[in-house]
Amino acid sequence: MPESAVAPHATTGSPVAELLVRCQAAHDSGEHLRGVELAEQALSLAHDATDSTEVPQAYSLLAAHRWRLGQFELAVMAAREAVKRWAPLGGRQECDTLCLLAISYSELGLHEEALKCATAAFDKSREQKFDAQMVQALNRIGVCFDRLGDPAQSEKFLLQSLGQARELNDHNQVLGALNNLMATAISAFYHFRQRGEKDLSAAALQRARQYGRQSVSLARRHADAYRLSVTQGNLGEVLGLAGEYAESHRVLEETVQQAREHGYRAVELRSRHNIGEVLIQEGRYEEAVSVLDATLAELESADQETTRMRVHSALYRAHKAARRFEPALHHCEAYHALELHRAALQSHAQARLMVNRIDVEKALMDGERARLEAELQRLRSKELEDEKRQLEARTAELQRDTLEDQLTRLANRRRVDEDLPRIVARALESNAPLCIAVADLDHFKHVNDRFGHAVGDAVLRSAAQIFRVKTRTRDLVARIGGEEFLFVFVDTSPQIARDVCERLRCAVEAHPWEQATAGLRVTMSIGLADVRVGDTPAELIARADAALYEAKRAGRNQLREASTGSA
């Protein structure tokens, strides 16, 4: 469980500011539903605000409360509004809110966006010498790399965050870094264990134990009840993985008791699940089932989807080990049903956010563009032609970079956001055919893990070249994620679009990848959808994305169509 985002602090003065003080207090005490109400009240009075920082503070606090409530898409929307308003003001709170936006993006699976925000927070805090914000940004960058499946890089940044936090004598930041280091070391343990690298997995577990004991000790010393519960719960998981079962049970039972006393419901349920996992490792399957069944009964009404999935997975393994195959099958099916539901919700959230993401980037760039335009005007008046041409080139480069993916030189998501609404509207108005395909290189994380990120980048560039050759110049081809691409086939019927997609898929599969690296093989899954009356760009992309998910679920390296559900 990673360390949570920190809310910005409100100031006193106006009626809006008084609401913000109470909203901050609600965050500190864990009353997040009340905090949302107070933040929204503050925003409703914002037209009377005399302090220019009150509105962005309200949005930042609203995002922090939404995050703690698990309302990640709403947290992103509020944090975006806050970032737009902090951008012209600058300061520490802009960096804090960028970090909050980063961790909210991570929870929605938008890891590249998360890393971009965390890196922006680091650059701004370093430039303005905001030491505490720089430490927090390093922490967030580390968490982003963990979510991207790179625990080694994650640990590197978190250790930098820890070292700088200790120099500042900031125990909150030290505790956050230690807890996240423990979580990352756990991820590394699972990563190495799956690959059969016993020495590396044992070393990762040893580091997790060390980070855990340090973080628990620090939380006790500073009487931080919430963080003590979180760090103890993580440490209990580590001890169980290490085979220290008695100590693991003691720590986890103590965590459950503390969490129950303070009302930390999510921590309590996660710790009870960990108790069940330890019992399974001990071979005490009946006791594990009893603990996990009781936990699941309470989770049904608690809406803790991630923990519910973990409990179903644990019950599946416990029943299977006890050779009770019918209940094992039931929990396996329940787990996959939740996984499909979560993937669908995440896909829809990503589609909605993709359509509106231009707002944040535009706000962050407005200041730089305005400065460049003002400088151009000064140069025109003084007829300094050489300097003027340099600035014009910089302006053109800035505009190009906002619309083009730097690695593949395909269009990027912002280009899609700007062009797709117009393309869809024109097709609907003229009753012309239009198809959209979403494609994903299969098992791309395995390519990076096995061959390295340099080979992964080369694969993306080669795939992009294939797409340029196999599509028309009038079609829009964009990289919209790490290994995810979008194709917009204008004036193209579903039959022709299907043929084009099959040619693209076959070209990727047939490409001589082994000439670049021995053992390298790359395939691609595609989801295809055609425009329907009343479609929005987000709905069209969401249908194509759902078809892509079906292609992956059916075994990958194939095409699925949203209209028929078949290749």
Coordinates of C-alpha atoms in Angstrom, one line a residue:
M1 CA 0.0 0.0 0.0
P2 CA 1.8 3.2 -1.1
E3 CA 2.0 6.4 0.9
S4 CA -1.0 8.6 0.1
A5 CA -0.9 12.1 -1.3
V6 CA -0.6 15.1 1.0
A7 CA -3.2 17.9 0.9
P8 CA -2.1 21.5 0.6
H9 CA -2.6 23.7 3.6
A10 CA -5.3 26.4 3.7
T11 CA -4.9 29.9 5.1
T12 CA -7.3 31.9 7.2
G13 CA -9.2 35.1 6.5
S14 CA -12.2 35.2 4.2
P15 CA -15.4 33.0 4.5
V16 CA -13.9 30.9 1.7
A17 CA -10.6 30.5 3.6
E18 CA -12.4 29.5 6.8
L19 CA -14.1 26.7 4.9
L20 CA -10.7 25.7 3.6
V21 CA -9.3 25.5 7.1
R22 CA -12.1 23.2 8.1
C23 CA -11.6 21.2 4.9
Q24 CA -8.0 20.7 5.8
A25 CA -8.8 19.7 9.3
A26 CA -11.3 17.1 7.8
H27 CA -8.4 15.7 5.7
D28 CA -6.1 15.5 8.7
S29 CA -8.7 13.6 10.7
G30 CA -9.8 11.3 7.9
E31 CA -13.3 12.7 7.5
H32 CA -13.1 12.7 3.7
L33 CA -16.8 12.8 2.9
R34 CA -17.2 15.9 5.0
G35 CA -14.1 17.3 3.4
V36 CA -15.7 16.9 -0.1
E37 CA -18.7 18.8 1.1
L38 CA -16.6 21.7 2.6
A39 CA -14.4 21.9 -0.5
E40 CA -17.5 22.1 -2.8
Q41 CA -19.0 24.8 -0.5
A42 CA -15.9 26.8 -0.8
L43 CA -16.0 26.6 -4.6
S44 CA -19.7 27.7 -4.6
L45 CA -18.6 30.9 -2.8
A46 CA -15.5 31.3 -5.0
H47 CA -17.0 34.3 -6.9
D48 CA -16.6 36.3 -3.7
A49 CA -13.1 35.2 -3.0
T50 CA -10.6 38.0 -2.4
D51 CA -7.5 35.9 -2.4
S52 CA -6.4 34.5 -5.8
T53 CA -5.1 31.3 -4.1
E54 CA -8.5 30.3 -2.5
V55 CA -10.0 28.7 -5.6
P56 CA -7.0 26.6 -6.5
Q57 CA -6.7 25.6 -2.8
A58 CA -10.3 24.5 -2.8
Y59 CA -9.7 22.3 -5.9
S60 CA -6.5 20.9 -4.5
L61 CA -8.2 19.9 -1.3
L62 CA -11.2 18.5 -3.2
A63 CA -8.8 16.3 -5.2
A64 CA -7.0 15.1 -2.0
H65 CA -10.3 14.1 -0.4
R66 CA -11.5 12.4 -3.6
W67 CA -8.2 10.5 -3.7
R68 CA -8.5 9.2 -0.2
L69 CA -12.1 8.1 -1.0
G70 CA -10.9 6.1 -4.0
Q71 CA -12.7 8.4 -6.4
F72 CA -9.7 8.6 -8.7
E73 CA -11.3 9.9 -11.9
L74 CA -12.9 12.7 -9.9
A75 CA -9.6 13.4 -8.1
V76 CA -7.9 13.8 -11.5
M77 CA -10.6 16.3 -12.7
A78 CA -10.3 18.4 -9.5
A79 CA -6.5 18.3 -9.6
R80 CA -6.4 19.3 -13.2
E81 CA -8.5 22.4 -12.4
A82 CA -6.2 23.2 -9.5
V83 CA -3.1 22.8 -11.7
K84 CA -4.6 25.2 -14.3
R85 CA -5.1 27.8 -11.6
W86 CA -1.8 27.3 -9.8
A87 CA 0.2 27.5 -13.1
P88 CA 0.2 31.3 -13.4
L89 CA 0.8 31.7 -9.6
G90 CA 3.6 29.1 -9.3
G91 CA 4.9 28.3 -5.8
R92 CA 5.0 25.2 -3.7
Q93 CA 1.3 24.5 -3.9
E94 CA 1.6 24.0 -7.7
C95 CA 4.2 21.3 -7.1
D96 CA 2.2 19.7 -4.4
T97 CA -0.9 19.5 -6.7
L98 CA 1.1 18.1 -9.6
C99 CA 2.3 15.3 -7.2
L100 CA -1.4 14.7 -6.3
L101 CA -2.4 14.6 -9.9
A102 CA 0.4 12.1 -10.6
I103 CA -0.7 9.6 -8.0
S104 CA -4.3 10.0 -9.1
Y105 CA -3.3 9.2 -12.7
S106 CA -1.4 6.2 -11.5
E107 CA -4.5 4.7 -9.9
L108 CA -6.4 4.9 -13.2
G109 CA -3.6 3.1 -15.1
L110 CA -2.4 6.3 -16.8
H111 CA 1.2 5.7 -15.7
E112 CA 2.9 7.8 -18.4
E113 CA 0.7 10.8 -17.6
A114 CA 1.5 10.2 -13.9
L115 CA 5.2 10.2 -14.6
K116 CA 4.9 13.3 -16.7
C117 CA 3.2 15.2 -13.8
A118 CA 5.7 13.9 -11.2
T119 CA 8.6 14.9 -13.4
A120 CA 7.1 18.4 -13.9
A121 CA 6.7 18.8 -10.2
F122 CA 10.4 17.8 -9.7
D123 CA 11.6 20.2 -12.4
K124 CA 9.6 23.1 -11.0
S125 CA 10.6 22.5 -7.4
R126 CA 14.3 22.1 -8.3
E127 CA 14.2 25.3 -10.3
Q128 CA 12.7 27.3 -7.5
K129 CA 14.7 25.5 -4.8
F130 CA 11.6 24.1 -3.0
D131 CA 13.4 21.3 -1.1
A132 CA 10.4 19.6 0.5
Q133 CA 8.4 19.6 -2.8
M134 CA 11.5 18.2 -4.6
V135 CA 11.6 15.3 -2.1
Q136 CA 7.9 14.6 -2.6
A137 CA 8.2 14.7 -6.4
L138 CA 11.1 12.2 -6.2
N139 CA 8.8 10.0 -4.1
R140 CA 6.0 10.2 -6.7
I141 CA 8.4 9.4 -9.6
G142 CA 9.5 6.3 -7.7
V143 CA 5.9 5.2 -7.2
C144 CA 5.2 5.8 -10.9
F145 CA 8.1 3.5 -11.9
D146 CA 6.9 0.8 -9.5
R147 CA 3.4 1.0 -11.2
L148 CA 5.2 0.8 -14.6
G149 CA 6.7 -2.5 -13.6
D150 CA 10.3 -1.2 -13.0
P151 CA 11.0 -1.8 -9.3
A152 CA 14.7 -1.2 -9.7
Q153 CA 14.2 2.3 -11.1
S154 CA 11.5 2.9 -8.5
E155 CA 13.9 2.0 -5.7
K156 CA 16.6 4.3 -7.1
F157 CA 14.3 7.4 -7.0
L158 CA 12.8 6.5 -3.6
L159 CA 16.3 6.2 -2.1
Q160 CA 17.1 9.7 -3.4
S161 CA 13.8 10.9 -1.8
L162 CA 14.7 9.2 1.5
G163 CA 18.2 10.7 1.6
Q164 CA 17.1 14.2 0.9
A165 CA 14.2 13.9 3.4
R166 CA 16.7 12.9 6.1
E167 CA 18.9 15.9 5.2
L168 CA 15.8 18.1 5.7
N169 CA 14.9 16.2 9.0
D170 CA 11.4 15.9 7.6
H171 CA 10.0 12.8 9.3
N172 CA 6.8 12.8 7.3
Q173 CA 8.7 12.6 4.0
V174 CA 11.2 10.0 5.5
L175 CA 8.2 7.9 6.6
G176 CA 6.5 8.1 3.2
A177 CA 9.7 7.2 1.4
L178 CA 10.4 4.2 3.7
N179 CA 6.9 2.8 3.3
N180 CA 7.0 3.2 -0.5
L181 CA 10.4 1.6 -0.5
M182 CA 9.0 -1.4 1.4
A183 CA 6.1 -1.6 -1.1
T184 CA 8.5 -1.4 -4.1
A185 CA 10.8 -4.1 -2.6
I186 CA 7.8 -6.4 -2.2
S187 CA 7.1 -5.8 -6.0
A188 CA 10.7 -6.6 -6.7
F189 CA 10.4 -9.8 -4.7
Y190 CA 7.4 -11.0 -6.7
H191 CA 9.1 -10.0 -10.0
F192 CA 12.3 -11.9 -9.2
R193 CA 10.4 -14.9 -7.8
Q194 CA 8.3 -15.3 -11.0
R195 CA 11.6 -15.4 -13.0
G196 CA 13.1 -18.0 -10.7
E197 CA 15.9 -15.7 -9.5
K198 CA 16.0 -16.9 -5.8
D199 CA 19.0 -14.8 -4.7
L200 CA 17.6 -11.6 -6.0
S201 CA 14.1 -12.3 -4.6
A202 CA 15.6 -13.1 -1.2
A203 CA 17.6 -9.9 -1.3
A204 CA 14.5 -7.8 -2.2
L205 CA 12.6 -9.4 0.7
Q206 CA 15.4 -8.6 3.1
R207 CA 15.4 -5.0 2.0
A208 CA 11.6 -4.9 2.4
R209 CA 12.0 -6.1 6.0
Q210 CA 14.6 -3.5 6.8
Y211 CA 12.5 -0.6 5.3
G212 CA 9.4 -1.9 7.1
R213 CA 11.0 -2.1 10.5
Q214 CA 12.5 1.4 10.1
S215 CA 9.1 2.9 9.0
V216 CA 7.2 1.2 11.8
S217 CA 9.7 2.5 14.4
L218 CA 9.5 6.0 13.0
A219 CA 5.7 6.0 13.0
R220 CA 5.6 4.8 16.6
R221 CA 8.1 7.5 17.6
H222 CA 6.0 10.3 16.1
A223 CA 2.6 8.8 17.3
D224 CA 1.3 8.8 13.7
A225 CA -1.6 6.3 14.1
Y226 CA -2.7 6.1 10.4
R227 CA 0.8 5.7 9.0
L228 CA 1.6 3.2 11.8
S229 CA -1.3 1.1 10.7
V230 CA -0.3 1.3 7.0
T231 CA 3.3 0.5 7.6
Q232 CA 2.6 -2.3 10.1
G233 CA 0.2 -3.9 7.6
N234 CA 2.9 -3.9 4.9
L235 CA 5.5 -5.2 7.3
G236 CA 3.2 -8.1 8.3
E237 CA 2.9 -9.1 4.7
V238 CA 6.7 -9.0 4.4
L239 CA 7.2 -11.2 7.5
G240 CA 4.7 -13.7 6.1
L241 CA 6.5 -13.9 2.8
A242 CA 9.8 -14.4 4.7
G243 CA 8.3 -17.4 6.6
E244 CA 8.3 -15.6 10.0
Y245 CA 4.7 -16.7 10.5
A246 CA 4.4 -16.2 14.3
E247 CA 5.8 -12.6 14.1
S248 CA 3.7 -11.9 11.0
H249 CA 0.5 -13.0 12.8
R250 CA 1.4 -10.8 15.8
V251 CA 2.0 -7.7 13.7
L252 CA -1.1 -8.2 11.5
E253 CA -3.4 -8.9 14.4
E254 CA -2.1 -5.7 16.2
T255 CA -2.7 -3.8 12.9
V256 CA -6.2 -5.0 12.6
Q257 CA -7.0 -4.0 16.2
Q258 CA -5.4 -0.5 15.8
A259 CA -7.2 0.1 12.4
R260 CA -10.5 -1.0 13.9
E261 CA -10.1 1.4 16.9
H262 CA -9.3 4.4 14.6
G263 CA -11.9 3.5 11.9
Y264 CA -9.3 2.8 9.2
R265 CA -11.5 0.4 7.4
A266 CA -9.4 -0.2 4.2
V267 CA -6.3 -0.9 6.3
E268 CA -8.2 -3.3 8.6
L269 CA -9.6 -5.3 5.7
R270 CA -6.3 -5.4 3.8
S271 CA -4.6 -6.7 6.9
R272 CA -7.2 -9.4 7.5
H273 CA -6.6 -10.5 3.9
N274 CA -2.9 -10.7 4.6
I275 CA -3.6 -12.9 7.7
G276 CA -5.4 -15.3 5.4
E277 CA -2.5 -15.3 3.0
V278 CA 0.0 -16.2 5.8
L279 CA -2.3 -19.0 6.9
I280 CA -2.3 -20.4 3.3
Q281 CA 1.5 -20.3 3.2
E282 CA 1.5 -22.3 6.5
G283 CA -0.8 -24.9 4.9
R284 CA -3.6 -24.1 7.4
Y285 CA -6.2 -24.0 4.7
E286 CA -9.4 -24.4 6.8
E287 CA -8.4 -21.4 9.1
A288 CA -7.5 -19.4 6.0
V289 CA -10.9 -20.0 4.4
S290 CA -12.6 -19.0 7.7
V291 CA -10.7 -15.7 7.9
L292 CA -11.1 -14.9 4.3
D293 CA -14.8 -15.7 4.1
A294 CA -15.4 -13.4 7.1
T295 CA -13.4 -10.7 5.4
L296 CA -15.2 -11.1 2.1
A297 CA -18.6 -10.9 3.8
E298 CA -17.7 -7.4 5.0
L299 CA -16.0 -6.4 1.8
E300 CA -19.2 -6.9 -0.2
S301 CA -20.6 -3.7 1.3
A302 CA -17.3 -1.9 1.7
D303 CA -16.7 -1.3 -2.0
Q304 CA -12.9 -2.1 -1.6
E305 CA -12.6 -3.7 -5.1
T306 CA -8.9 -4.3 -5.1
T307 CA -9.0 -6.0 -1.8
R308 CA -12.0 -8.0 -2.8
M309 CA -10.1 -9.3 -5.8
R310 CA -7.2 -10.3 -3.6
V311 CA -9.5 -12.1 -1.2
H312 CA -11.2 -14.1 -4.0
S313 CA -7.7 -15.0 -5.4
A314 CA -6.6 -16.2 -1.9
L315 CA -9.8 -18.2 -1.4
Y316 CA -9.3 -19.8 -4.8
R317 CA -5.8 -20.9 -3.9
A318 CA -6.9 -22.1 -0.4
H319 CA -9.8 -24.2 -1.7
K320 CA -7.6 -25.6 -4.6
A321 CA -4.9 -26.6 -2.2
A322 CA -7.5 -28.4 0.0
R323 CA -8.8 -30.1 -3.2
R324 CA -12.2 -28.5 -3.0
F325 CA -12.5 -27.7 -6.7
E326 CA -16.1 -26.4 -6.9
P327 CA -15.6 -23.5 -4.5
A328 CA -12.2 -22.9 -5.9
L329 CA -13.8 -22.4 -9.4
H330 CA -16.4 -20.1 -7.9
H331 CA -13.8 -17.8 -6.5
C332 CA -11.7 -17.9 -9.6
E333 CA -14.7 -16.8 -11.7
A334 CA -15.5 -14.1 -9.1
Y335 CA -12.0 -12.8 -9.3
H336 CA -12.0 -12.6 -13.1
A337 CA -15.5 -11.0 -13.2
L338 CA -14.1 -8.2 -10.9
E339 CA -11.0 -7.9 -13.1
L340 CA -13.2 -7.5 -16.2
H341 CA -15.4 -5.0 -14.4
R342 CA -12.4 -2.9 -13.2
A343 CA -10.8 -3.0 -16.6
A344 CA -14.0 -1.8 -18.3
L345 CA -14.4 1.1 -15.8
Q346 CA -10.7 2.0 -16.1
S347 CA -11.0 2.0 -19.9
H348 CA -14.0 4.3 -19.8
A349 CA -12.3 6.6 -17.4
Q350 CA -9.2 6.7 -19.6
A351 CA -11.3 7.5 -22.7
R352 CA -13.1 10.3 -20.9
L353 CA -9.9 11.8 -19.6
M354 CA -8.1 11.4 -22.9
V355 CA -10.7 13.6 -24.6
N356 CA -10.2 16.4 -22.1
R357 CA -6.5 16.1 -21.2
I358 CA -5.6 19.0 -23.5
D359 CA -6.8 21.5 -20.9
V360 CA -4.0 20.8 -18.5
E361 CA -1.3 20.9 -21.1
K362 CA -2.7 24.1 -22.6
A363 CA -2.8 25.8 -19.2
L364 CA 0.8 24.8 -18.4
M365 CA 2.0 26.1 -21.8
D366 CA 0.0 29.3 -22.0
G367 CA 2.6 31.3 -20.0
E368 CA 5.5 30.2 -22.2
R369 CA 3.6 30.8 -25.4
A370 CA 2.5 34.3 -24.3
R371 CA 6.1 35.1 -23.4
L372 CA 7.3 34.0 -26.8
E373 CA 4.7 36.0 -28.6
A374 CA 5.5 39.1 -26.6
E375 CA 9.1 38.7 -27.4
L376 CA 8.4 38.2 -31.1
Q377 CA 6.4 41.5 -31.1
R378 CA 9.4 43.3 -29.5
L379 CA 11.7 41.9 -32.2
R380 CA 9.4 42.9 -35.0
S381 CA 9.4 46.5 -33.8
K382 CA 13.2 46.6 -33.6
E383 CA 13.7 44.6 -36.8
L384 CA 16.1 42.2 -35.2
E385 CA 15.6 39.6 -37.9
D386 CA 18.0 37.0 -36.8
E387 CA 16.7 36.8 -33.2
K388 CA 13.2 36.9 -34.5
R389 CA 13.7 33.9 -36.7
Q390 CA 15.2 31.9 -33.8
L391 CA 12.1 32.7 -31.7
E392 CA 9.8 31.8 -34.5
A393 CA 11.6 28.5 -35.0
R394 CA 11.3 27.8 -31.2
T395 CA 7.6 28.6 -31.3
A396 CA 7.1 26.3 -34.3
E397 CA 9.1 23.6 -32.5
L398 CA 7.0 24.0 -29.4
Q399 CA 3.8 23.7 -31.4
R400 CA 5.1 20.6 -33.3
D401 CA 6.2 18.9 -30.0
T402 CA 2.8 19.3 -28.6
L403 CA 1.3 17.3 -31.5
E404 CA 3.9 14.7 -32.2
D405 CA 5.2 11.7 -30.2
Q406 CA 8.9 12.2 -29.7
L407 CA 10.0 8.6 -29.9
T408 CA 8.0 7.4 -33.0
R409 CA 7.3 10.7 -34.7
L410 CA 3.6 9.6 -35.0
A411 CA 0.8 11.9 -33.9
N412 CA 0.3 12.0 -30.1
R413 CA -2.7 12.0 -27.9
R414 CA -3.0 15.8 -28.0
R415 CA -3.2 15.7 -31.8
V416 CA -6.0 13.1 -31.4
D417 CA -7.8 15.3 -28.9
E418 CA -7.6 18.2 -31.4
D419 CA -8.4 16.4 -34.6
L420 CA -10.8 13.5 -33.8
P421 CA -13.8 15.6 -32.7
R422 CA -13.7 17.4 -36.0
I423 CA -13.2 14.2 -38.0
V424 CA -16.1 12.4 -36.3
A425 CA -18.4 15.5 -36.7
R426 CA -17.6 15.7 -40.4
A427 CA -18.3 12.0 -41.0
L428 CA -21.6 12.2 -39.2
E429 CA -22.7 15.3 -41.0
S430 CA -21.8 13.9 -44.4
N431 CA -23.0 10.3 -43.6
A432 CA -19.5 9.2 -44.6
P433 CA -18.0 5.9 -43.3
L434 CA -15.4 6.2 -40.5
C435 CA -13.6 3.5 -38.6
I436 CA -11.3 3.7 -35.6
A437 CA -8.9 0.9 -34.5
V438 CA -7.0 0.7 -31.1
A439 CA -3.9 -1.6 -31.3
D440 CA -1.6 -2.9 -28.6
L441 CA 1.8 -4.6 -29.0
D442 CA 1.4 -8.0 -27.2
H443 CA 3.4 -8.6 -24.0
F444 CA 5.4 -5.5 -24.5
K445 CA 6.4 -5.4 -20.9
H446 CA 8.1 -8.8 -21.4
V447 CA 10.1 -7.3 -24.3
N448 CA 11.4 -4.5 -22.0
D449 CA 12.1 -6.9 -19.2
R450 CA 13.9 -9.5 -21.3
F451 CA 15.7 -7.3 -23.8
G452 CA 15.9 -3.9 -22.2
H453 CA 14.2 -0.6 -22.8
A454 CA 16.6 0.3 -25.7
V455 CA 15.3 -2.7 -27.6
G456 CA 11.7 -1.8 -26.6
D457 CA 12.1 1.7 -28.0
A458 CA 13.5 0.3 -31.2
V459 CA 10.5 -2.0 -31.5
L460 CA 8.2 1.0 -31.1
R461 CA 10.0 2.9 -33.8
S462 CA 10.0 0.0 -36.2
A463 CA 6.2 -0.6 -35.6
A464 CA 5.6 3.1 -36.3
Q465 CA 7.4 2.8 -39.6
I466 CA 5.3 -0.2 -40.6
F467 CA 2.2 1.8 -39.8
R468 CA 3.3 4.7 -41.9
V469 CA 4.0 2.5 -44.9
K470 CA 0.8 0.5 -44.6
T471 CA -1.6 3.4 -44.2
R472 CA -2.6 6.4 -46.3
T473 CA -1.3 9.9 -45.6
R474 CA -4.9 11.0 -45.0
D475 CA -5.4 8.5 -42.2
L476 CA -4.5 9.6 -38.6
V477 CA -2.0 7.3 -36.9
A478 CA -1.1 8.1 -33.3
R479 CA 0.8 6.6 -30.4
I480 CA -1.6 7.1 -27.4
G481 CA 0.2 5.1 -24.7
G482 CA 3.4 3.1 -24.0
E483 CA 2.7 0.4 -26.6
E484 CA -0.8 1.5 -27.6
F485 CA -1.7 3.0 -31.0
L486 CA -4.8 4.6 -32.6
F487 CA -5.8 4.5 -36.2
V488 CA -8.5 6.7 -37.7
F489 CA -9.5 5.5 -41.2
V490 CA -11.5 8.3 -42.9
D491 CA -14.0 7.6 -45.6
T492 CA -13.4 3.9 -45.0
S493 CA -16.0 1.1 -44.7
P494 CA -15.7 -1.5 -41.9
Q495 CA -14.8 -4.2 -44.5
I496 CA -11.9 -2.2 -45.9
A497 CA -10.8 -1.1 -42.4
R498 CA -10.9 -4.8 -41.4
D499 CA -8.6 -5.7 -44.3
V500 CA -6.2 -2.8 -43.5
C501 CA -6.0 -3.9 -39.9
E502 CA -5.3 -7.5 -40.8
R503 CA -2.5 -6.3 -43.1
L504 CA -1.1 -4.2 -40.3
R505 CA -1.3 -7.2 -37.8
C506 CA 0.3 -9.6 -40.3
A507 CA 3.1 -7.0 -41.2
V508 CA 4.0 -6.7 -37.5
E509 CA 4.0 -10.5 -37.0
A510 CA 6.1 -11.1 -40.2
H511 CA 8.7 -8.3 -39.5
P512 CA 12.2 -9.8 -39.1
W513 CA 12.5 -8.8 -35.5
E514 CA 15.2 -11.4 -34.8
Q515 CA 17.6 -9.5 -37.1
A516 CA 17.6 -6.8 -34.4
T517 CA 17.8 -9.1 -31.4
A518 CA 17.9 -12.9 -31.2
G519 CA 14.8 -14.4 -29.8
L520 CA 12.7 -11.3 -30.3
R521 CA 9.2 -11.8 -31.6
V522 CA 6.4 -9.2 -31.7
T523 CA 2.7 -9.5 -32.4
M524 CA -0.2 -7.1 -32.1
S525 CA -3.9 -7.2 -31.0
I526 CA -6.4 -4.8 -32.5
G527 CA -9.9 -3.6 -31.7
L528 CA -12.0 -2.0 -34.5
A529 CA -15.1 0.1 -34.3
D530 CA -17.1 2.1 -36.9
V531 CA -18.9 5.4 -36.2
R532 CA -22.6 5.3 -35.3
V533 CA -25.2 8.1 -35.3
G534 CA -24.8 10.1 -32.2
D535 CA -21.3 8.9 -31.4
T536 CA -18.9 11.0 -29.4
P537 CA -15.1 10.5 -29.9
A538 CA -14.9 9.1 -26.4
E539 CA -17.7 6.5 -27.1
L540 CA -16.1 5.5 -30.4
I541 CA -12.7 5.0 -28.8
A542 CA -14.2 3.1 -25.8
R543 CA -15.9 0.6 -28.2
A544 CA -12.7 0.0 -30.0
D545 CA -10.8 -0.3 -26.7
A546 CA -13.4 -2.8 -25.5
A547 CA -12.9 -4.8 -28.7
L548 CA -9.1 -4.7 -28.2
Y549 CA -9.6 -6.2 -24.7
E550 CA -11.7 -9.0 -26.2
A551 CA -8.8 -9.7 -28.7
K552 CA -6.4 -9.9 -25.8
R553 CA -8.7 -12.1 -23.7
A554 CA -9.1 -14.5 -26.7
G555 CA -5.4 -15.1 -26.9
R556 CA -3.9 -11.9 -28.6
N557 CA -2.4 -11.5 -32.1
Q558 CA -5.8 -11.0 -33.6
L559 CA -8.5 -8.5 -34.6
R560 CA -11.8 -8.1 -32.9
E561 CA -14.6 -5.8 -34.1
A562 CA -16.9 -3.9 -31.7
S563 CA -19.9 -4.3 -34.0
T564 CA -19.9 -8.1 -34.3
G565 CA -17.4 -9.2 -31.6
S566 CA -15.6 -11.5 -34.0
A567 CA -12.5 -11.3 -36.1

